[in-house]
Structures are given as structure tokens and as C-alpha cells.
Tab-separated table of C-alpha atoms in Angstrom:
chain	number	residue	atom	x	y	z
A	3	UNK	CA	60.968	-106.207	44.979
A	4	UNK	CA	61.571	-106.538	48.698
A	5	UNK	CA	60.913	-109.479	51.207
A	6	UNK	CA	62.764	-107.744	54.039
A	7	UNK	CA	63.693	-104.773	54.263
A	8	UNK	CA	66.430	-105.019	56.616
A	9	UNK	CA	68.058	-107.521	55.279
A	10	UNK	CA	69.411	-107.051	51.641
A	11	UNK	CA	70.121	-110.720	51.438
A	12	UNK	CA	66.666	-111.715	51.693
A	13	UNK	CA	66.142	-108.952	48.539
A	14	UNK	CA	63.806	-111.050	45.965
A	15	UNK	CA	64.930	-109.827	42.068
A	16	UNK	CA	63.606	-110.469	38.897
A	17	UNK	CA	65.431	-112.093	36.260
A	18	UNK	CA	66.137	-108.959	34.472
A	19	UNK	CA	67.520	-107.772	37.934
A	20	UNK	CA	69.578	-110.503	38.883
A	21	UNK	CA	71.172	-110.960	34.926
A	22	UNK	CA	72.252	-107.366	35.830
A	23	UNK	CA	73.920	-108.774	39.123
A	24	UNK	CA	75.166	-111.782	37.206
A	25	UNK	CA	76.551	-109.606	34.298
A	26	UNK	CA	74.410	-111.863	31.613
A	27	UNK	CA	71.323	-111.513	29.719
A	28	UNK	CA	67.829	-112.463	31.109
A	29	UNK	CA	67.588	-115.197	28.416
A	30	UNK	CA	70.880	-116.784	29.757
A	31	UNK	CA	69.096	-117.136	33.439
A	32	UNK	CA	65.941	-118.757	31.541
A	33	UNK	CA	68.116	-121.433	29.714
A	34	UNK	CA	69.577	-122.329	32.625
A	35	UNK	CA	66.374	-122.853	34.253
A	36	UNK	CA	65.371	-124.835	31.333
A	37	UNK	CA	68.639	-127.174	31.761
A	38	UNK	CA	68.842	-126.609	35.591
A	39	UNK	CA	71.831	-124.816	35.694
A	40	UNK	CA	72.820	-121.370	37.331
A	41	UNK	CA	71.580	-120.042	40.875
A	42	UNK	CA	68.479	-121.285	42.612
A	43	UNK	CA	65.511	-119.605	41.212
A	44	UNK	CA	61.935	-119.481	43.011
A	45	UNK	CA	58.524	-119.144	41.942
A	46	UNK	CA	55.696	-117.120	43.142
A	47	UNK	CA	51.983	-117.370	42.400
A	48	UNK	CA	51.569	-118.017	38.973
A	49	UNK	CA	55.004	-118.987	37.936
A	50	UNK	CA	56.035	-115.491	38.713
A	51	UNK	CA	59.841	-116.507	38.512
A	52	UNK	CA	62.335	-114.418	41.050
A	53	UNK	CA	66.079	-115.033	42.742
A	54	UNK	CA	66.926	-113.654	46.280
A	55	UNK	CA	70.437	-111.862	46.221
A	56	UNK	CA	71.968	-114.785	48.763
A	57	UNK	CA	71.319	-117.080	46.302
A	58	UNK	CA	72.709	-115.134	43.216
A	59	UNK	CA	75.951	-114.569	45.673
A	60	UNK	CA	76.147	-117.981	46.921
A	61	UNK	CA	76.148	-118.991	43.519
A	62	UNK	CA	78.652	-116.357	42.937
A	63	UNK	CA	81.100	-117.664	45.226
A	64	UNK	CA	80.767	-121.067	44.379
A	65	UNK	CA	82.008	-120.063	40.571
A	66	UNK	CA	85.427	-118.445	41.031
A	67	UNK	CA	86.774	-114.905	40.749
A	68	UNK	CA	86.010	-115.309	37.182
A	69	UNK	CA	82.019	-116.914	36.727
A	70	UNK	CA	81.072	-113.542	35.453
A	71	UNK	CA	83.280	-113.588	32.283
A	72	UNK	CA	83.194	-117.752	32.255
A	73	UNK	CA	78.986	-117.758	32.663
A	74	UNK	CA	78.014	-115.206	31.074
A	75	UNK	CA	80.716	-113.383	28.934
């Protein structure tokens, strides 16, 4: 799923999609939706739940070199 198509930062992913960016399972991005943890999430009509990329690196960056085997090893 696309919002722009020139601009991969503005790329809207599912939460399967963006655990596979993240390196974690699906179920690890709901808790921390639950709790309020972990990248900013949005929601579409319906509750359709989806991340853009920026946001998934932004929280990246924010984590260290190691948030992938700290977050969701």
C-alpha cells in the first residue's frame, strides 16, 4: 500500500509489513499499541491500522544501532 508514489517515505505498511521492517512479529506491534509503545501507528476507515515507513525509521533512529535485537529479539 502506497500514498505516494514518489516518495517511499510517505509508503503506508501494514503491520505484518512494517514487523518485517522492524524485525518483530505482528503481535509485538499490536501490544505496543495496546500499551502505547513502539512507532506511531495510524488508522484508516474502520480501524484499518497502518505505519508509514518515516515513522517506522524515525522510530528506528531514535532506538540505537541495536532496537532491532533490544525490541524485538
Amino acid at each position: 500500500m502506497k500514498r505516494n508514489d514518489d516518495d517511499d517515505d510517505g509508503e503506508a505498511l501494514s503491520p505484518v509489513d512494517a514487523a518485517e521492517v522492524l524485525g518483530c512479529h505482528p503481535g509485538t506491534l499490536g501490544n505496543w499499541r495496546t500499551y502505547r509503545r513502539g512507532p506511531a501507528y495510524h488508522k484508516a476507515h474502520a480501524g484499518r491500522v497502518f505505519y508509514l515507513r518515516a515513522d517506522l525509521d524515525e522510530w528506528l533512529a531514535k532506538q540505537g544501532a541495536h532496537a532491532r535485537a533490544r525490541f524485538c529479539g
